Amino acid sequence: MKSIKYLFTGIFFVLFATSCDKGFEELNQDPNNPTTVPSDLLTADIIRNAANNLHSTFVGGDMGSTWAQLWTKVQYNDEERYVPRQSVIESTWDNIYETVISDARSMEILATGEGNDISKGVALTLQAWGYSLLTDLYGDIPNTEAIRATEGIFAPAYDEQSVVYDSILAKLDRANALIAGGNGSLNSATDLMYGGDVAKWRKFANSLKIRCLMRISGVRDVSADLQATVARPIFTSNADNAAIAYLAAQPNAHPFYETIDYGSRLEWKVSELLVQTLEGFSDPRLEVMAAENADGNYRGKPNGIQDVPSEDFNYENVSGIGEFYLNPELPGMFMSYAELQFLLAEAAASNYISGDPATFYNAGIRASMEENGITSGVDAYLSQSGVSYSAAASAELIGTQKWISLFAQGVEAWTEWRRTGQPALSPAIDAVLSQIPTRYSYPASEQTTNKASYDAAVASQGADVLTTKVWWDN
């Protein structure tokens, strides 16, 4: 795809939706064929496209979960050994710009014209999420000049990641204020995340801001902003989880189901590190996250290994992804209450906010257990050595439990590992690189269709390779 496509998507929609012959406005009103589409009708496609890309086995699996060493593969494992598909790198860039950010911008423009502040706040939240995903994946990206082809900007400059984050945080602040004002509405039928529950959208905007603030906490003092944000409405239980409600059959089922189960692509398995970690804690989530192998055991595979399948590691003797996670109606998670609690535990342990880190930490584990259908034995689990909270080992404890909880959120698991270094990981066996990737490379099309901006970004950020660190990771 040409990279400039992300500039155009949504533009034609807005022009069509807002144009009419002024001399015939009143005469040509047809209530059955409106010329302006309500802004909130865009919500469904934005959410679905975002979730489908995020949870694709070729993105969240190959270039997320395997790099975080939660998943592994017993065939077709180039990505696991750090040889990503350039087509996936290209499509991720294109899809998020075209079907998430651009369409959410169109939604914002329409909502502004309608005077629908709630719809506008949701649109800003979705834009913020889209930009945060892209900048965490690639680093410096077009932001200030993105989606501005109507102004004659066809080769947008890249912004430094710090500037992108400033824009993201500002969008989330505006979203909170607009939704809090209560002016407007949201179509419950097209809101595939919350069914029109406006209060939960406000919680998502603020919880997402906490994630973003913690993401940059290693390079910027975020204490005051965090303290102000935790005082707003944020997630208070799993009922607030930001997730798409998938349906029972393709093409509207969860991507894991559509590819692995329905598509009979069984090469995705659980990693040796995950199995060993869960077995070491007698963690009841093992039976949920992993399937038994042909011998009736739970067995993971070390990440990497070029020559597979083999006698040692193959489709039969390595445990697959658990049946629970191959449910076609598995929620497609954008952000969970469990993740928020682990972020708050880290923030409290770092004295960014007040509160007891252990309380947040335990709440995160309980929420993850609940997500996995575990209702008993949690108190005993929390009290055991290696799990029970300790201030001296807070980074390792919080990081490991967050890693486990992100089993089905590969991109987020890998991104948080990049930020925290927890748990300790070693490069994959037979990897082509000596270290785990720390970003995606830019799409090849950017080198031709937006070369000057691309060259400037590389000069600023560093070589366009998988091992160049993004700003917040330095």
PDB file of N, CA and C in Angstrom, residues 129-196:
ATOM      1  N   TRP A 129      -5.597   6.155  21.509  1.00  0.00           N
ATOM      2  CA  TRP A 129      -5.196   4.750  21.553  1.00  0.00           C
ATOM      3  C   TRP A 129      -4.412   4.387  20.288  1.00  0.00           C
ATOM      4  N   GLY A 130      -4.911   4.801  19.120  1.00  0.00           N
ATOM      5  CA  GLY A 130      -4.245   4.479  17.867  1.00  0.00           C
ATOM      6  C   GLY A 130      -2.842   5.060  17.794  1.00  0.00           C
ATOM      7  N   TYR A 131      -2.698   6.326  18.161  1.00  0.00           N
ATOM      8  CA  TYR A 131      -1.375   6.950  18.132  1.00  0.00           C
ATOM      9  C   TYR A 131      -0.435   6.300  19.151  1.00  0.00           C
ATOM     10  N   SER A 132      -0.970   5.934  20.314  1.00  0.00           N
ATOM     11  CA  SER A 132      -0.108   5.315  21.323  1.00  0.00           C
ATOM     12  C   SER A 132       0.398   3.964  20.839  1.00  0.00           C
ATOM     13  N   LEU A 133      -0.468   3.196  20.167  1.00  0.00           N
ATOM     14  CA  LEU A 133      -0.022   1.913  19.631  1.00  0.00           C
ATOM     15  C   LEU A 133       1.082   2.114  18.594  1.00  0.00           C
ATOM     16  N   LEU A 134       0.859   3.017  17.640  1.00  0.00           N
ATOM     17  CA  LEU A 134       1.838   3.213  16.569  1.00  0.00           C
ATOM     18  C   LEU A 134       3.172   3.735  17.095  1.00  0.00           C
ATOM     19  N   THR A 135       3.142   4.714  17.977  1.00  0.00           N
ATOM     20  CA  THR A 135       4.414   5.270  18.445  1.00  0.00           C
ATOM     21  C   THR A 135       5.153   4.278  19.319  1.00  0.00           C
ATOM     22  N   ASP A 136       4.428   3.431  20.075  1.00  0.00           N
ATOM     23  CA  ASP A 136       5.109   2.407  20.860  1.00  0.00           C
ATOM     24  C   ASP A 136       5.738   1.353  19.965  1.00  0.00           C
ATOM     25  N   LEU A 137       5.121   1.087  18.819  1.00  0.00           N
ATOM     26  CA  LEU A 137       5.665   0.100  17.891  1.00  0.00           C
ATOM     27  C   LEU A 137       6.836   0.638  17.085  1.00  0.00           C
ATOM     28  N   TYR A 138       6.701   1.868  16.563  1.00  0.00           N
ATOM     29  CA  TYR A 138       7.673   2.383  15.586  1.00  0.00           C
ATOM     30  C   TYR A 138       8.581   3.485  16.134  1.00  0.00           C
ATOM     31  N   GLY A 139       8.154   4.193  17.184  1.00  0.00           N
ATOM     32  CA  GLY A 139       8.921   5.328  17.694  1.00  0.00           C
ATOM     33  C   GLY A 139       8.375   6.633  17.162  1.00  0.00           C
ATOM     34  N   ASP A 140       9.239   7.437  16.524  1.00  0.00           N
ATOM     35  CA  ASP A 140       8.789   8.696  15.920  1.00  0.00           C
ATOM     36  C   ASP A 140       7.841   8.385  14.755  1.00  0.00           C
ATOM     37  N   ILE A 141       6.719   9.099  14.694  1.00  0.00           N
ATOM     38  CA  ILE A 141       5.727   8.857  13.643  1.00  0.00           C
ATOM     39  C   ILE A 141       5.081  10.182  13.241  1.00  0.00           C
ATOM     40  N   PRO A 142       4.431  10.241  12.067  1.00  0.00           N
ATOM     41  CA  PRO A 142       3.641  11.428  11.731  1.00  0.00           C
ATOM     42  C   PRO A 142       2.486  11.599  12.707  1.00  0.00           C
ATOM     43  N   ASN A 143       2.381  12.796  13.263  1.00  0.00           N
ATOM     44  CA  ASN A 143       1.304  13.084  14.204  1.00  0.00           C
ATOM     45  C   ASN A 143       0.719  14.461  13.921  1.00  0.00           C
ATOM     46  N   THR A 144       1.518  15.496  14.100  1.00  0.00           N
ATOM     47  CA  THR A 144       1.034  16.862  13.904  1.00  0.00           C
ATOM     48  C   THR A 144       0.537  17.071  12.480  1.00  0.00           C
ATOM     49  N   GLU A 145       1.230  16.526  11.488  1.00  0.00           N
ATOM     50  CA  GLU A 145       0.845  16.719  10.093  1.00  0.00           C
ATOM     51  C   GLU A 145       0.084  15.531   9.512  1.00  0.00           C
ATOM     52  N   ALA A 146      -0.215  14.524  10.315  1.00  0.00           N
ATOM     53  CA  ALA A 146      -0.942  13.359   9.817  1.00  0.00           C
ATOM     54  C   ALA A 146      -2.403  13.700   9.574  1.00  0.00           C
ATOM     55  N   ILE A 147      -3.018  13.033   8.616  1.00  0.00           N
ATOM     56  CA  ILE A 147      -4.450  13.165   8.294  1.00  0.00           C
ATOM     57  C   ILE A 147      -4.770  14.614   7.922  1.00  0.00           C
ATOM     58  N   ARG A 148      -3.913  15.235   7.135  1.00  0.00           N
ATOM     59  CA  ARG A 148      -4.137  16.641   6.749  1.00  0.00           C
ATOM     60  C   ARG A 148      -3.974  16.849   5.244  1.00  0.00           C
ATOM     61  N   ALA A 149      -4.397  15.872   4.455  1.00  0.00           N
ATOM     62  CA  ALA A 149      -4.287  15.997   3.006  1.00  0.00           C
ATOM     63  C   ALA A 149      -5.159  17.114   2.456  1.00  0.00           C
ATOM     64  N   THR A 150      -6.282  17.404   3.128  1.00  0.00           N
ATOM     65  CA  THR A 150      -7.148  18.486   2.661  1.00  0.00           C
ATOM     66  C   THR A 150      -6.464  19.841   2.755  1.00  0.00           C
ATOM     67  N   GLU A 151      -5.384  19.893   3.546  1.00  0.00           N
ATOM     68  CA  GLU A 151      -4.608  21.122   3.677  1.00  0.00           C
ATOM     69  C   GLU A 151      -3.375  21.088   2.778  1.00  0.00           C
ATOM     70  N   GLY A 152      -3.302  20.075   1.936  1.00  0.00           N
ATOM     71  CA  GLY A 152      -2.177  19.973   1.016  1.00  0.00           C
ATOM     72  C   GLY A 152      -0.957  19.290   1.581  1.00  0.00           C
ATOM     73  N   ILE A 153      -1.087  18.610   2.727  1.00  0.00           N
ATOM     74  CA  ILE A 153       0.058  17.916   3.324  1.00  0.00           C
ATOM     75  C   ILE A 153      -0.024  16.445   2.941  1.00  0.00           C
ATOM     76  N   PHE A 154       0.787  16.053   1.968  1.00  0.00           N
ATOM     77  CA  PHE A 154       0.774  14.685   1.473  1.00  0.00           C
ATOM     78  C   PHE A 154       2.008  13.889   1.901  1.00  0.00           C
ATOM     79  N   ALA A 155       2.995  14.554   2.455  1.00  0.00           N
ATOM     80  CA  ALA A 155       4.208  13.892   2.938  1.00  0.00           C
ATOM     81  C   ALA A 155       4.471  14.399   4.355  1.00  0.00           C
ATOM     82  N   PRO A 156       3.700  13.926   5.318  1.00  0.00           N
ATOM     83  CA  PRO A 156       3.768  14.475   6.676  1.00  0.00           C
ATOM     84  C   PRO A 156       5.105  14.235   7.355  1.00  0.00           C
ATOM     85  N   ALA A 157       5.532  15.243   8.081  1.00  0.00           N
ATOM     86  CA  ALA A 157       6.752  15.114   8.872  1.00  0.00           C
ATOM     87  C   ALA A 157       6.504  14.170  10.044  1.00  0.00           C
ATOM     88  N   TYR A 158       7.567  13.507  10.477  1.00  0.00           N
ATOM     89  CA  TYR A 158       7.500  12.665  11.670  1.00  0.00           C
ATOM     90  C   TYR A 158       7.731  13.544  12.895  1.00  0.00           C
ATOM     91  N   ASP A 159       6.965  13.307  13.941  1.00  0.00           N
ATOM     92  CA  ASP A 159       7.198  13.986  15.214  1.00  0.00           C
ATOM     93  C   ASP A 159       8.036  13.096  16.111  1.00  0.00           C
ATOM     94  N   GLU A 160       8.873  13.699  16.935  1.00  0.00           N
ATOM     95  CA  GLU A 160       9.585  12.924  17.937  1.00  0.00           C
ATOM     96  C   GLU A 160       8.570  12.304  18.890  1.00  0.00           C
ATOM     97  N   GLN A 161       8.924  11.159  19.449  1.00  0.00           N
ATOM     98  CA  GLN A 161       7.968  10.436  20.274  1.00  0.00           C
ATOM     99  C   GLN A 161       7.497  11.261  21.468  1.00  0.00           C
ATOM    100  N   SER A 162       8.341  12.094  22.010  1.00  0.00           N
ATOM    101  CA  SER A 162       7.923  12.929  23.136  1.00  0.00           C
ATOM    102  C   SER A 162       6.786  13.865  22.741  1.00  0.00           C
ATOM    103  N   VAL A 163       6.846  14.379  21.519  1.00  0.00           N
ATOM    104  CA  VAL A 163       5.796  15.264  21.019  1.00  0.00           C
ATOM    105  C   VAL A 163       4.505  14.469  20.780  1.00  0.00           C
ATOM    106  N   VAL A 164       4.649  13.262  20.250  1.00  0.00           N
ATOM    107  CA  VAL A 164       3.480  12.411  20.033  1.00  0.00           C
ATOM    108  C   VAL A 164       2.792  12.125  21.359  1.00  0.00           C
ATOM    109  N   TYR A 165       3.575  11.839  22.376  1.00  0.00           N
ATOM    110  CA  TYR A 165       2.983  11.563  23.686  1.00  0.00           C
ATOM    111  C   TYR A 165       2.303  12.799  24.276  1.00  0.00           C
ATOM    112  N   ASP A 166       2.871  13.972  24.071  1.00  0.00           N
ATOM    113  CA  ASP A 166       2.193  15.199  24.518  1.00  0.00           C
ATOM    114  C   ASP A 166       0.809  15.303  23.881  1.00  0.00           C
ATOM    115  N   SER A 167       0.739  14.991  22.585  1.00  0.00           N
ATOM    116  CA  SER A 167      -0.534  15.049  21.869  1.00  0.00           C
ATOM    117  C   SER A 167      -1.515  13.999  22.383  1.00  0.00           C
ATOM    118  N   ILE A 168      -1.031  12.807  22.642  1.00  0.00           N
ATOM    119  CA  ILE A 168      -1.884  11.738  23.167  1.00  0.00           C
ATOM    120  C   ILE A 168      -2.478  12.133  24.517  1.00  0.00           C
ATOM    121  N   LEU A 169      -1.640  12.613  25.404  1.00  0.00           N
ATOM    122  CA  LEU A 169      -2.108  12.990  26.737  1.00  0.00           C
ATOM    123  C   LEU A 169      -3.115  14.131  26.666  1.00  0.00           C
ATOM    124  N   ALA A 170      -2.879  15.088  25.761  1.00  0.00           N
ATOM    125  CA  ALA A 170      -3.819  16.199  25.594  1.00  0.00           C
ATOM    126  C   ALA A 170      -5.166  15.700  25.081  1.00  0.00           C
ATOM    127  N   LYS A 171      -5.146  14.750  24.155  1.00  0.00           N
ATOM    128  CA  LYS A 171      -6.393  14.180  23.632  1.00  0.00           C
ATOM    129  C   LYS A 171      -7.183  13.499  24.747  1.00  0.00           C
ATOM    130  N   LEU A 172      -6.499  12.770  25.594  1.00  0.00           N
ATOM    131  CA  LEU A 172      -7.180  12.055  26.670  1.00  0.00           C
ATOM    132  C   LEU A 172      -7.735  13.019  27.717  1.00  0.00           C
ATOM    133  N   ASP A 173      -7.029  14.112  27.980  1.00  0.00           N
ATOM    134  CA  ASP A 173      -7.572  15.133  28.882  1.00  0.00           C
ATOM    135  C   ASP A 173      -8.838  15.762  28.306  1.00  0.00           C
ATOM    136  N   ARG A 174      -8.809  16.060  27.007  1.00  0.00           N
ATOM    137  CA  ARG A 174      -9.990  16.626  26.344  1.00  0.00           C
ATOM    138  C   ARG A 174     -11.137  15.633  26.350  1.00  0.00           C
ATOM    139  N   ALA A 175     -10.828  14.370  26.110  1.00  0.00           N
ATOM    140  CA  ALA A 175     -11.861  13.336  26.116  1.00  0.00           C
ATOM    141  C   ALA A 175     -12.530  13.250  27.479  1.00  0.00           C
ATOM    142  N   ASN A 176     -11.730  13.252  28.534  1.00  0.00           N
ATOM    143  CA  ASN A 176     -12.291  13.198  29.881  1.00  0.00           C
ATOM    144  C   ASN A 176     -13.239  14.364  30.134  1.00  0.00           C
ATOM    145  N   ALA A 177     -12.817  15.562  29.758  1.00  0.00           N
ATOM    146  CA  ALA A 177     -13.632  16.747  29.999  1.00  0.00           C
ATOM    147  C   ALA A 177     -14.917  16.721  29.171  1.00  0.00           C
ATOM    148  N   LEU A 178     -14.817  16.321  27.914  1.00  0.00           N
ATOM    149  CA  LEU A 178     -15.994  16.292  27.049  1.00  0.00           C
ATOM    150  C   LEU A 178     -17.014  15.259  27.515  1.00  0.00           C
ATOM    151  N   ILE A 179     -16.542  14.080  27.853  1.00  0.00           N
ATOM    152  CA  ILE A 179     -17.467  13.035  28.301  1.00  0.00           C
ATOM    153  C   ILE A 179     -18.074  13.403  29.651  1.00  0.00           C
ATOM    154  N   ALA A 180     -17.257  13.996  30.517  1.00  0.00           N
ATOM    155  CA  ALA A 180     -17.764  14.406  31.834  1.00  0.00           C
ATOM    156  C   ALA A 180     -18.875  15.437  31.718  1.00  0.00           C
ATOM    157  N   GLY A 181     -18.805  16.276  30.683  1.00  0.00           N
ATOM    158  CA  GLY A 181     -19.827  17.305  30.501  1.00  0.00           C
ATOM    159  C   GLY A 181     -21.199  16.730  30.224  1.00  0.00           C
ATOM    160  N   GLY A 182     -21.255  15.523  29.683  1.00  0.00           N
ATOM    161  CA  GLY A 182     -22.529  14.848  29.495  1.00  0.00           C
ATOM    162  C   GLY A 182     -23.389  15.356  28.365  1.00  0.00           C
ATOM    163  N   ASN A 183     -22.823  16.186  27.483  1.00  0.00           N
ATOM    164  CA  ASN A 183     -23.616  16.739  26.385  1.00  0.00           C
ATOM    165  C   ASN A 183     -23.526  15.825  25.169  1.00  0.00           C
ATOM    166  N   GLY A 184     -24.652  15.248  24.758  1.00  0.00           N
ATOM    167  CA  GLY A 184     -24.658  14.364  23.603  1.00  0.00           C
ATOM    168  C   GLY A 184     -24.996  12.941  23.998  1.00  0.00           C
ATOM    169  N   SER A 185     -24.671  12.013  23.093  1.00  0.00           N
ATOM    170  CA  SER A 185     -25.018  10.615  23.335  1.00  0.00           C
ATOM    171  C   SER A 185     -24.125   9.713  22.503  1.00  0.00           C
ATOM    172  N   LEU A 186     -24.289   8.414  22.702  1.00  0.00           N
ATOM    173  CA  LEU A 186     -23.531   7.413  21.955  1.00  0.00           C
ATOM    174  C   LEU A 186     -24.490   6.281  21.605  1.00  0.00           C
ATOM    175  N   ASN A 187     -24.469   5.869  20.356  1.00  0.00           N
ATOM    176  CA  ASN A 187     -25.354   4.812  19.892  1.00  0.00           C
ATOM    177  C   ASN A 187     -24.948   3.484  20.517  1.00  0.00           C
ATOM    178  N   SER A 188     -25.831   2.888  21.298  1.00  0.00           N
ATOM    179  CA  SER A 188     -25.495   1.651  21.999  1.00  0.00           C
ATOM    180  C   SER A 188     -25.278   0.490  21.030  1.00  0.00           C
ATOM    181  N   ALA A 189     -25.965   0.501  19.889  1.00  0.00           N
ATOM    182  CA  ALA A 189     -25.860  -0.607  18.939  1.00  0.00           C
ATOM    183  C   ALA A 189     -24.522  -0.635  18.221  1.00  0.00           C
ATOM    184  N   THR A 190     -23.913   0.523  18.009  1.00  0.00           N
ATOM    185  CA  THR A 190     -22.638   0.573  17.287  1.00  0.00           C
ATOM    186  C   THR A 190     -21.435   0.683  18.216  1.00  0.00           C
ATOM    187  N   ASP A 191     -21.664   0.796  19.505  1.00  0.00           N
ATOM    188  CA  ASP A 191     -20.579   0.819  20.474  1.00  0.00           C
ATOM    189  C   ASP A 191     -20.270  -0.619  20.866  1.00  0.00           C
ATOM    190  N   LEU A 192     -19.328  -1.237  20.155  1.00  0.00           N
ATOM    191  CA  LEU A 192     -19.001  -2.637  20.371  1.00  0.00           C
ATOM    192  C   LEU A 192     -18.152  -2.865  21.614  1.00  0.00           C
ATOM    193  N   MET A 193     -17.784  -1.788  22.287  1.00  0.00           N
ATOM    194  CA  MET A 193     -16.975  -1.933  23.493  1.00  0.00           C
ATOM    195  C   MET A 193     -17.825  -1.846  24.752  1.00  0.00           C
ATOM    196  N   TYR A 194     -18.641  -0.806  24.855  1.00  0.00           N
ATOM    197  CA  TYR A 194     -19.380  -0.583  26.091  1.00  0.00           C
ATOM    198  C   TYR A 194     -20.890  -0.490  25.910  1.00  0.00           C
ATOM    199  N   GLY A 195     -21.382  -0.717  24.707  1.00  0.00           N
ATOM    200  CA  GLY A 195     -22.817  -0.692  24.499  1.00  0.00           C
ATOM    201  C   GLY A 195     -23.465   0.630  24.851  1.00  0.00           C
ATOM    202  N   GLY A 196     -22.730   1.718  24.638  1.00  0.00           N
ATOM    203  CA  GLY A 196     -23.277   3.041  24.896  1.00  0.00           C
ATOM    204  C   GLY A 196     -23.120   3.527  26.323  1.00  0.00           C
TER     205      GLY A 196
END
